[in-house]
Coordinates of C-alpha atoms and ligand atoms in Angstrom, one line a residue:
M154 CA 103.1 89.6 106.2
L155 CA 103.3 87.9 109.6
E156 CA 99.7 87.7 110.5
S157 CA 100.8 86.0 113.6
P158 CA 100.8 86.2 117.2
T159 CA 99.3 89.5 118.1
T160 CA 99.7 92.2 115.6
E161 CA 99.6 93.7 112.1
A162 CA 101.6 96.3 110.2
G163 CA 102.5 99.5 108.7
A164 CA 104.8 102.2 107.3
T165 CA 105.1 103.9 104.1
S166 CA 105.9 102.4 100.8
A167 CA 105.2 103.3 97.2
S168 CA 101.5 103.8 97.0
A169 CA 99.4 102.6 94.1
Q170 CA 97.7 105.4 92.5
A171 CA 95.8 105.3 89.3
S172 CA 96.1 108.4 87.2
E173 CA 92.5 109.4 87.8
E174 CA 91.2 109.6 91.3
V175 CA 88.2 110.7 93.3
L176 CA 88.7 111.9 96.8
V177 CA 86.1 111.3 99.5
L178 CA 86.3 113.8 102.3
D179 CA 85.3 112.0 105.5
F180 CA 83.0 113.9 107.9
G181 CA 82.9 110.8 110.1
G182 CA 80.0 109.0 108.7
Q183 CA 79.6 105.2 109.3
Y184 CA 79.5 104.6 105.5
S185 CA 82.5 106.7 104.5
Q186 CA 84.8 103.7 103.7
L187 CA 82.0 102.1 101.8
I188 CA 81.7 105.2 99.5
A189 CA 85.3 104.8 98.5
R190 CA 84.8 101.1 97.9
R191 CA 81.8 101.7 95.8
I192 CA 83.6 104.3 93.7
R193 CA 86.4 101.8 93.1
E194 CA 83.8 99.2 92.2
C195 CA 82.8 101.6 89.5
G196 CA 86.4 101.3 88.2
V197 CA 87.6 104.6 89.5
F198 CA 90.4 104.9 92.1
S199 CA 89.2 106.5 95.3
E200 CA 90.8 107.5 98.6
L201 CA 89.4 108.7 101.8
L202 CA 90.8 111.9 103.4
P203 CA 89.8 113.6 106.6
A204 CA 87.3 116.5 106.0
T205 CA 89.9 118.7 107.7
T206 CA 92.4 118.2 104.8
S207 CA 93.6 121.5 103.5
V208 CA 92.1 122.6 100.2
E209 CA 95.6 123.2 99.0
K210 CA 96.5 119.6 99.6
I211 CA 93.4 118.4 97.9
G212 CA 94.1 120.6 94.9
E213 CA 97.6 119.2 94.5
R214 CA 96.2 115.8 94.1
K215 CA 94.2 117.0 91.1
P216 CA 91.2 114.8 91.7
K217 CA 88.6 114.3 89.0
A218 CA 85.8 114.7 91.5
L219 CA 85.2 115.2 95.2
V220 CA 82.6 113.4 97.4
L221 CA 81.7 114.8 100.8
S222 CA 80.6 112.0 103.1
G223 CA 77.9 111.8 105.7
G224 CA 78.7 112.4 109.3
P225 CA 77.1 112.2 112.8
A226 CA 77.0 115.9 113.5
S227 CA 74.1 118.4 113.0
V228 CA 75.1 121.4 111.0
Y229 CA 73.9 123.5 113.8
E230 CA 76.1 122.1 116.5
P231 CA 78.7 124.6 117.6
D232 CA 81.7 122.4 116.6
A233 CA 80.1 120.9 113.5
P234 CA 82.6 120.5 110.6
S235 CA 81.8 123.2 108.0
F236 CA 81.8 123.1 104.3
P237 CA 85.2 124.3 103.1
T238 CA 84.1 127.0 100.7
D239 CA 87.6 127.2 99.1
L240 CA 86.8 123.9 97.6
L241 CA 84.5 125.7 95.1
D242 CA 87.6 127.5 93.8
L243 CA 89.0 124.2 92.6
G244 CA 86.3 123.9 90.0
I245 CA 86.0 120.2 90.5
P246 CA 82.7 118.4 90.4
L247 CA 81.4 117.8 93.9
L248 CA 78.8 115.5 95.3
G249 CA 77.7 115.9 98.9
I250 CA 76.1 112.9 100.6
C251 CA 73.8 113.3 103.6
Y252 CA 75.8 115.6 106.0
G253 CA 78.0 116.5 103.1
M254 CA 75.0 117.9 101.2
Q255 CA 73.6 119.6 104.3
A256 CA 76.9 121.3 105.0
M257 CA 77.2 122.5 101.4
V258 CA 73.6 123.7 101.3
K259 CA 73.8 125.6 104.6
E260 CA 77.1 127.3 103.6
L261 CA 75.7 128.4 100.2
G262 CA 72.5 129.9 101.8
G263 CA 69.9 127.1 101.6
K264 CA 67.7 126.1 104.5
V265 CA 68.7 123.2 106.6
E266 CA 66.6 122.5 109.7
G267 CA 65.9 119.8 112.3
A268 CA 62.9 117.8 111.0
E269 CA 60.1 116.8 113.3
S270 CA 61.5 113.3 113.3
G271 CA 64.6 111.8 111.7
E272 CA 64.5 109.4 108.8
F273 CA 66.3 106.2 109.4
G274 CA 66.1 103.2 107.0
R275 CA 64.2 102.8 103.8
A276 CA 62.3 105.8 102.4
E277 CA 60.2 106.3 99.3
L278 CA 61.9 108.8 97.0
T279 CA 59.9 110.8 94.5
L280 CA 61.7 112.7 91.7
R281 CA 61.0 116.4 91.1
N282 CA 61.7 118.4 88.0
G283 CA 62.5 115.3 86.0
G284 CA 65.4 114.4 88.3
G285 CA 67.8 116.9 86.7
R286 CA 71.2 115.9 85.5
L287 CA 72.0 113.6 88.4
L288 CA 68.8 111.6 88.7
G289 CA 67.0 112.2 85.3
G290 CA 65.9 109.0 83.7
L291 CA 65.7 107.0 86.9
P292 CA 62.2 105.8 88.0
E293 CA 60.0 108.6 89.3
E294 CA 59.4 106.6 92.4
Q295 CA 62.1 104.6 94.0
T296 CA 63.4 103.3 97.4
C297 CA 66.4 104.8 99.1
W298 CA 68.2 104.4 102.4
M299 CA 68.2 107.4 104.8
S300 CA 70.0 108.1 108.0
H301 CA 69.5 111.6 109.2
R302 CA 67.8 113.9 111.6
D303 CA 68.2 117.4 110.0
A304 CA 66.8 117.9 106.5
V305 CA 67.2 120.4 103.6
F306 CA 64.0 122.5 103.3
E307 CA 65.2 124.8 100.6
P308 CA 68.1 124.5 98.2
P309 CA 70.5 127.5 97.9
D310 CA 69.9 130.1 95.1
G311 CA 70.8 128.7 91.8
F312 CA 70.2 125.1 92.8
E313 CA 67.3 123.0 91.6
A314 CA 65.5 120.5 93.9
L315 CA 65.5 117.0 92.3
A316 CA 63.7 114.7 94.7
A317 CA 61.8 114.5 98.0
T318 CA 60.9 111.8 100.6
P319 CA 58.4 112.1 103.3
G320 CA 61.0 113.3 105.8
S321 CA 63.2 115.3 103.3
P322 CA 61.5 118.0 101.3
V323 CA 64.8 118.4 99.3
A324 CA 66.4 114.9 99.2
A325 CA 68.6 115.8 96.2
C326 CA 69.6 119.1 94.5
E327 CA 72.1 120.3 92.0
A328 CA 73.7 123.3 90.3
P329 CA 75.2 121.6 87.2
E330 CA 76.8 124.8 85.8
R331 CA 78.8 125.1 89.1
G332 CA 79.4 121.3 89.3
L333 CA 77.7 121.0 92.6
Y334 CA 75.4 118.1 93.5
G335 CA 73.9 116.8 96.7
I336 CA 71.9 113.8 97.9
Q337 CA 70.4 113.2 101.3
F338 CA 70.2 109.4 100.8
H339 CA 73.0 106.9 100.8
P340 CA 73.9 105.7 97.3
E341 CA 76.7 103.5 98.7
V342 CA 74.5 101.0 100.6
V343 CA 72.8 98.1 99.0
H344 CA 69.4 99.2 100.3
T345 CA 69.4 102.0 97.7
P346 CA 68.7 100.0 94.6
Y347 CA 69.7 102.8 92.2
G348 CA 72.6 103.9 94.3
T349 CA 75.3 102.5 92.0
E350 CA 73.6 104.1 89.0
V351 CA 73.6 107.5 90.7
L352 CA 77.3 107.2 91.6
T353 CA 78.2 105.9 88.2
R354 CA 76.4 108.8 86.6
F355 CA 78.2 111.3 88.8
L356 CA 81.6 109.7 88.1
R357 CA 81.3 109.1 84.4
E358 CA 78.9 111.6 82.9
I359 CA 79.4 114.5 85.2
A360 CA 83.0 114.1 86.3
G361 CA 84.2 112.4 83.1
C362 CA 86.1 109.6 84.9
E363 CA 87.1 106.6 82.9
E364 CA 87.1 103.0 84.1
Q365 CA 90.7 102.4 84.9
W366 CA 90.9 100.8 88.3
S367 CA 90.9 97.0 88.2
A368 CA 92.8 94.0 89.5
E369 CA 94.9 94.1 86.4
S370 CA 95.7 97.8 86.8
V371 CA 96.6 97.3 90.5
I372 CA 99.0 94.5 89.6
A373 CA 100.7 96.6 86.8
E374 CA 101.0 99.6 89.1
Q375 CA 102.3 97.7 92.1
V376 CA 104.8 95.7 90.1
A377 CA 106.2 99.0 88.8
A378 CA 106.2 100.5 92.3
I379 CA 107.8 97.5 93.9
R380 CA 110.6 97.5 91.3
A381 CA 111.2 101.2 91.8
Q382 CA 111.4 100.8 95.5
V383 CA 113.5 97.7 95.8
G384 CA 115.7 97.8 92.7
E385 CA 118.3 95.0 93.0
G386 CA 117.6 94.6 96.8
R387 CA 116.8 91.3 98.5
V388 CA 113.4 91.0 100.1
I389 CA 111.9 88.7 102.7
C390 CA 108.2 88.0 103.3
G391 CA 106.7 86.1 106.2
L392 CA 103.8 84.0 105.1
S393 CA 100.9 83.2 107.5
G394 CA 98.7 81.2 105.1
G395 CA 96.2 84.1 105.1
V396 CA 95.1 85.9 101.9
D397 CA 96.9 89.2 102.6
S398 CA 100.4 87.8 103.1
S399 CA 100.0 85.4 100.2
V400 CA 98.8 88.1 97.8
A401 CA 101.5 90.5 98.9
A402 CA 104.1 87.8 98.3
L403 CA 102.8 86.9 94.9
L404 CA 102.8 90.6 93.8
V405 CA 106.3 91.1 95.0
H406 CA 107.4 87.9 93.3
R407 CA 105.8 89.0 90.1
A408 CA 107.8 92.2 90.3
I409 CA 111.2 91.0 91.4
G410 CA 111.2 87.2 91.0
D411 CA 113.9 85.4 93.0
Q412 CA 115.0 88.5 94.8
L413 CA 112.2 87.5 97.2
T414 CA 112.4 84.7 99.8
C415 CA 109.3 83.8 101.7
V416 CA 109.5 82.4 105.2
F417 CA 106.7 80.3 106.5
V418 CA 107.0 79.6 110.2
D419 CA 104.9 76.5 110.8
H420 CA 104.1 76.6 114.5
G421 CA 102.1 73.4 114.5
L422 CA 98.9 75.3 115.4
M423 CA 97.4 75.5 111.9
R424 CA 94.4 73.6 110.6
L425 CA 94.5 70.2 109.1
N426 CA 96.7 70.1 106.0
E427 CA 96.9 73.9 105.8
A428 CA 100.6 74.1 106.2
E429 CA 101.0 71.7 103.3
Q430 CA 98.6 73.7 101.2
V431 CA 100.6 76.9 101.7
V432 CA 103.9 75.1 100.8
A433 CA 102.4 73.5 97.8
A434 CA 100.9 76.7 96.5
F435 CA 104.2 78.6 96.8
E436 CA 106.1 75.7 95.2
Q437 CA 103.8 75.7 92.3
F438 CA 104.5 79.4 91.8
G439 CA 108.3 78.7 92.0
I440 CA 108.7 81.2 94.8
P441 CA 111.7 80.5 97.0
L442 CA 110.3 79.4 100.4
V443 CA 111.8 78.5 103.7
H444 CA 109.4 76.2 105.5
V445 CA 110.4 76.2 109.2
E446 CA 108.8 73.2 110.9
A447 CA 108.8 74.4 114.4
E448 CA 105.9 72.5 116.0
Q449 CA 108.0 70.9 118.7
R450 CA 109.6 74.2 119.7
F451 CA 106.2 75.8 120.2
L452 CA 104.7 72.7 122.0
D453 CA 107.7 72.6 124.4
K454 CA 107.1 76.3 125.3
L455 CA 103.3 75.8 125.7
A456 CA 103.6 72.8 128.0
G457 CA 101.8 73.3 131.3
V458 CA 100.4 76.8 130.3
D459 CA 96.7 77.3 130.9
E460 CA 96.3 81.0 130.8
P461 CA 95.2 82.5 127.5
E462 CA 97.3 85.7 127.5
R463 CA 100.4 83.7 128.4
K464 CA 99.7 81.3 125.5
R465 CA 99.4 84.3 123.2
K466 CA 102.7 85.8 124.5
I467 CA 104.6 82.6 124.2
I468 CA 103.4 81.9 120.7
G469 CA 104.1 85.5 119.6
G470 CA 107.5 85.6 121.2
E471 CA 108.6 82.3 119.8
F472 CA 107.3 83.2 116.4
I473 CA 109.5 86.3 116.4
R474 CA 112.5 84.4 117.5
V475 CA 112.1 81.8 114.8
F476 CA 111.6 84.5 112.2
E477 CA 114.6 86.4 113.3
E478 CA 116.8 83.3 113.1
E479 CA 115.7 82.7 109.5
A480 CA 116.0 86.4 108.6
A481 CA 119.5 86.4 110.0
K482 CA 120.4 83.6 107.6
L483 CA 119.3 85.8 104.6
E484 CA 122.0 88.2 105.4
D485 CA 121.6 90.6 102.5
A486 CA 117.8 91.0 102.8
S487 CA 117.0 94.6 103.6
Y488 CA 113.3 94.8 102.7
L489 CA 110.4 93.2 104.5
V490 CA 107.0 92.6 102.8
Q491 CA 103.9 93.3 104.9
G492 CA 100.3 92.9 103.9
T493 CA 98.9 96.1 105.5
L494 CA 95.5 96.9 104.0
Y495 CA 93.9 100.2 103.3
S496 CA 91.4 99.7 106.2
D497 CA 94.4 99.5 108.6
V498 CA 95.8 102.7 107.1
I499 CA 92.5 104.5 107.4
E500 CA 92.1 103.3 111.0
S501 CA 95.5 104.7 111.8
G502 CA 94.8 108.1 110.5
G503 CA 94.9 107.8 106.7
S504 CA 97.7 107.5 104.2
D505 CA 99.4 110.6 105.3
A506 CA 99.8 109.3 108.9
A507 CA 101.8 106.3 108.1
D508 CA 104.1 106.8 111.1
T509 CA 101.3 106.6 113.5
I510 CA 99.9 103.2 112.6
K511 CA 98.7 101.5 115.7
S512 CA 101.1 98.9 117.1
H513 CA 98.4 96.2 117.0
H514 CA 98.4 96.6 113.2
N515 CA 102.0 95.7 113.0
V516 CA 101.9 92.3 111.5
G517 CA 103.7 89.8 113.5
G518 CA 104.8 92.4 116.1
L519 CA 108.3 92.2 114.7
P520 CA 110.8 94.1 116.8
E521 CA 111.9 97.5 115.5
D522 CA 115.6 96.6 115.5
L523 CA 115.0 94.2 112.6
E524 CA 115.9 97.2 110.5
F525 CA 114.0 96.3 107.3
E526 CA 112.5 98.8 104.9
L527 CA 108.9 97.8 104.5
V528 CA 107.3 96.9 101.2
E529 CA 103.5 97.2 101.4
P530 CA 101.9 96.5 98.1
L531 CA 98.3 96.2 99.5
R532 CA 98.4 99.5 101.4
M533 CA 95.8 101.0 99.1
L534 CA 93.5 98.0 98.8
F535 CA 90.4 96.9 100.5
K536 CA 90.0 93.3 101.4
D537 CA 87.8 92.4 98.5
E538 CA 90.2 94.0 96.1
V539 CA 93.0 91.9 97.7
R540 CA 91.0 88.8 96.9
A541 CA 90.4 90.0 93.3
V542 CA 94.1 90.6 92.9
G543 CA 94.9 87.2 94.4
A544 CA 92.5 85.5 92.0
E545 CA 94.0 87.4 89.1
L546 CA 97.4 86.3 90.1
G547 CA 96.3 82.7 90.2
L548 CA 96.2 82.1 93.9
P549 CA 94.1 78.9 94.6
E550 CA 90.5 79.6 95.3
R551 CA 90.8 78.1 98.8
M552 CA 93.4 80.6 99.7
V553 CA 91.7 83.6 98.1
W554 CA 88.6 83.0 100.1
R555 CA 90.1 81.9 103.3
Q556 CA 88.3 83.1 106.4
P557 CA 90.3 85.1 108.9
F558 CA 92.4 82.8 111.1
P559 CA 94.2 84.2 114.3
G560 CA 97.9 84.3 114.4
P561 CA 98.2 82.0 117.4
G562 CA 96.0 79.6 115.5
L563 CA 94.4 76.6 117.3
G564 CA 96.5 77.6 120.3
I565 CA 93.7 79.9 121.5
R566 CA 91.0 77.4 120.7
I567 CA 92.0 74.9 123.3
V568 CA 90.4 76.5 126.3
G569 CA 91.0 76.2 130.0
G570 CA 94.0 73.9 129.8
E571 CA 97.4 73.2 128.2
V572 CA 97.8 73.1 124.4
N573 CA 99.4 69.7 123.6
K574 CA 99.7 67.5 120.5
E575 CA 96.8 65.2 121.6
R576 CA 94.3 68.0 122.0
L577 CA 95.5 69.8 118.9
D578 CA 94.9 66.6 116.8
I579 CA 91.4 66.2 118.3
L580 CA 90.6 69.8 117.6
R581 CA 92.1 69.6 114.1
A582 CA 90.0 66.5 113.2
A583 CA 86.8 68.1 114.4
D584 CA 87.5 71.4 112.7
A585 CA 88.3 69.6 109.4
I586 CA 84.8 67.9 109.6
L587 CA 83.1 71.3 110.2
Q588 CA 85.0 73.0 107.4
E589 CA 84.2 70.1 105.0
E590 CA 80.5 70.2 105.7
I591 CA 80.3 74.0 105.7
R592 CA 82.0 74.1 102.3
A593 CA 79.7 71.2 101.0
A594 CA 76.7 73.3 102.1
E595 CA 78.2 76.3 100.2
L596 CA 78.2 78.4 103.3
Y597 CA 81.9 79.0 103.7
R598 CA 82.0 82.4 102.0
R599 CA 78.9 83.6 103.7
L600 CA 80.4 83.2 107.1
W601 CA 83.0 85.5 108.6
Q602 CA 84.5 82.7 110.5
S603 CA 83.6 79.1 111.4
F604 CA 85.6 76.9 113.6
C605 CA 85.7 74.5 116.5
V606 CA 86.7 75.1 120.1
L607 CA 88.0 72.4 122.5
P608 CA 87.2 73.2 126.2
V609 CA 89.4 71.1 128.4
V610 CA 86.7 69.4 130.4
R611 CA 85.5 65.9 130.1
S612 CA 81.9 64.7 130.5
V613 CA 80.1 61.4 130.6
G614 CA 78.6 59.8 127.6
V615 CA 77.5 56.4 126.4
Q616 CA 78.6 54.7 123.3
G617 CA 77.7 51.1 122.5
D618 CA 77.5 49.3 125.8
G619 CA 80.1 51.4 127.6
R620 CA 80.3 54.7 129.3
T621 CA 82.7 57.3 127.8
Y622 CA 84.5 60.2 129.5
A623 CA 85.5 62.5 126.7
Y624 CA 85.8 66.1 125.5
P625 CA 83.1 68.3 124.1
I626 CA 83.6 70.2 120.9
V627 CA 82.0 73.6 120.5
I628 CA 81.0 74.9 117.1
R629 CA 81.4 78.6 116.6
A630 CA 80.2 80.2 113.3
V631 CA 79.6 83.9 113.0
T632 CA 78.6 86.5 110.4
S633 CA 80.3 89.9 110.6
D634 CA 81.6 92.7 108.4
D635 CA 84.7 93.6 110.3
A636 CA 85.0 91.4 113.5
M637 CA 84.1 94.4 115.6
T638 CA 80.6 93.0 116.1
A639 CA 79.3 89.6 115.1
D640 CA 76.2 87.6 115.1
W641 CA 76.0 83.8 115.5
A642 CA 75.2 82.2 112.3
R643 CA 71.9 80.4 111.9
L644 CA 73.3 77.2 110.5
P645 CA 70.7 74.7 109.1
Y646 CA 69.7 72.0 111.6
D647 CA 70.5 69.2 109.1
L648 CA 74.0 70.6 108.6
L649 CA 74.5 70.7 112.4
E650 CA 73.2 67.2 112.8
R651 CA 75.7 65.9 110.2
V652 CA 78.6 67.7 111.7
S653 CA 77.7 66.5 115.2
N654 CA 77.2 62.9 114.1
R655 CA 80.5 62.9 112.2
I656 CA 82.5 64.5 114.9
I657 CA 81.3 62.1 117.6
N658 CA 81.5 59.0 115.4
E659 CA 84.8 59.8 113.8
I660 CA 86.7 61.2 116.8
E661 CA 87.1 58.8 119.6
D662 CA 87.9 61.4 122.3
V663 CA 84.8 63.5 121.7
N664 CA 81.4 62.5 123.0
R665 CA 79.5 65.8 122.8
V666 CA 79.0 68.7 120.4
A667 CA 77.6 72.1 121.4
L668 CA 76.8 75.2 119.4
D669 CA 77.8 78.6 120.6
I670 CA 74.8 81.0 120.1
S671 CA 76.3 84.2 121.5
S672 CA 76.8 87.4 119.6
K673 CA 79.6 89.8 119.9
P674 CA 79.2 91.8 122.1
P675 CA 78.9 90.5 124.8
A676 CA 80.9 87.4 123.8
T677 CA 83.9 87.6 121.5
I678 CA 84.4 85.6 118.4
E679 CA 87.3 83.5 119.7
W680 CA 86.9 81.8 123.1
E681 CA 90.2 82.9 124.4
Ligands
XMP787 P1 87.6 88.4 119.1 O1 87.8 87.1 119.6 O2 88.3 89.5 119.9 O3 88.3 88.4 117.7 O4 86.1 88.8 118.8 C1 88.2 89.4 116.7 C2 89.0 88.9 115.5 O5 90.4 88.9 115.8 C3 90.9 87.5 115.7 N1 91.8 87.3 116.8 C4 93.1 87.3 116.7 N2 93.9 87.5 115.7 N3 95.8 87.2 117.1 C5 95.2 87.4 115.8 O6 96.0 87.5 114.9 C6 95.0 87.0 118.2 O7 95.5 86.8 119.3 C7 93.6 87.1 118.0 N4 92.5 86.9 118.8 C8 91.4 87.1 118.1 C9 89.6 86.7 115.7 O8 89.9 85.4 115.0 C10 88.6 87.5 115.0 O9 88.8 87.5 113.6

C-alpha cells in the first residue's frame, strides 16, 4: 500500500470469509461498526450490510445469525427504515439492538412510544422473569449503556419481557421458539459490563456459532485467496512503513514468496531511523525489496515552497513518478497490493460497492493507467485485526503498533516555510526525543498520534551568557478513535518537562518548546 501523499485505496479482490458468519444490518447507528468488531472478537466472522439489503441477498449468504443495529430514526418518522418482515421467513436467529429491537417490536404488534425523556448514558437494568434465554443467569441488577428516545412499552404477542430500566419498561424481550431477541441497551460498548456475555450467549448458545475467526484463520484464508487470485503472476507492493502496507506485504509474501517485490520510496521525510527499520524488517523476512533513496529528488522539488497544499501536491506527484519508474522496471508485474481496510470499504458503501470507493481512499493516489489488478488482503479487516495478523506473522512490535503517520511525512510538519534538510534534521531530532520519552512512559499505544511540529519562526532565548535566536518546537499529542475528532492528550508534567529540557539542551537550533492544547475540531491534528 502506498499510504503516501494524499490518498488510500480500493477495488475488489478475493474477500476473506470464514465459513460461518453473522450479518449486522446497519440502520445507521453510531455503534454499528463496533457491533461487527465485537462479534469478531467473540471469534465469529461478521460483516456489516445496509439495512436496505434485499432479504434474498441476505439469505444467499446463509448467515448463522442476524443482528439489527441501532439507528438515529424514531420508528414513527415517516421515512423511518422498517423491519423487513421477510427476514422472519429465513428462520435465522435474530437480535435487534436499540432501534433494531424497536423496529421489530413495532412491526410485530408490540407497543413502542416516545418516552417522556430519552435515556442516554448509563442506566440501571433490572431483570424480569429470570432474564429468559438471553439474559438468564446474569446479575439481577446491572449497569448498561443506553442511547434512545423512544422506548418499548409492551412486547409483541408471544414475546416475553426480560428486563427494564427507569426509562425503558421493556429493555429486553424474546420469543425463543421463533428465534427472535431484542435489547434496548448497547452490548457492544464497554460501558455495558455484561455486553460481551450477552453477545456471546446469543452467538454461541442461541445461534450455535463456533469460534473460528482468529488471526491464524485470517492468514490461512488470505493465503489461499491470494494464491487463487494471483496464480503464477508477479506482484508489486508499495511500502509506506505503516502497519497496513507492511502486513499486506507479509501476507502476500507468505502466499506467493518471491513472486512479490516490494518498493519502498524513501522520500527523506520519514522519522529518525524509520526508513532503516522498514528495510531491516523486510530484509529479515527475506522479502525482495527495492529501496529507492529519493531524498534529494524530493528536496529539490520542495525548495522555496511555503504553501501547504503545494507541498502536499509536490510530494504526492513526485512519489507517483518514482513509483512508476520502479514499477516500469518490473515489467512483468501485473498485480498491485493495497492495504485497504474494512473501515474504508464500509465508508465507501460496503463490500458490494467496491467500485465506488472514494478517491481519497486510494492509497498513494496512483494513476489509473498503471493497469494493475489490485490484491487487497486486508479488505475485510478492522485495524485491530490487522495488528493481530501482523503480530502473528512476526512483524516487529514497533511496526505493529506504529501510530498513523501522514504520507507526506515531516513535509507537512515544517510550517510556514520551506522544507529543507536543515529543518528536517532539527525536527527529526526533536521528534525522536519525544517518541523516546513517550515510549519510556508507556504512553505510546494510548495516544492516537504524538509528534513534533517546527514552525518556521525564530525567537529570542538566553543560553549560558549569550542570547540565542532559534526555532520553537511544538509538541502535538492527541487521543482519538478515528482521527475525525481528537482531544489533546493530558501528558504528565514531568514527562513534558523531560522532553522540553532534552529538546532544548540536545538540539542547538531550538530554544523553546510549546504544547498544543487544541482539540479537533476546531483545530486539526496536523498543523498543515
Ligand atoms: P487532520 O490534520 O486533518 O488529520 O486532523 C487527520 C488524519 O489524517 C492524517 N493526515 C494525512 N495523511 N496525507 C496522509 O496520508 C496527508 O496529507 C494527511 N494530512 C493529514 C493525520 O496524520 C491524521 O491522522
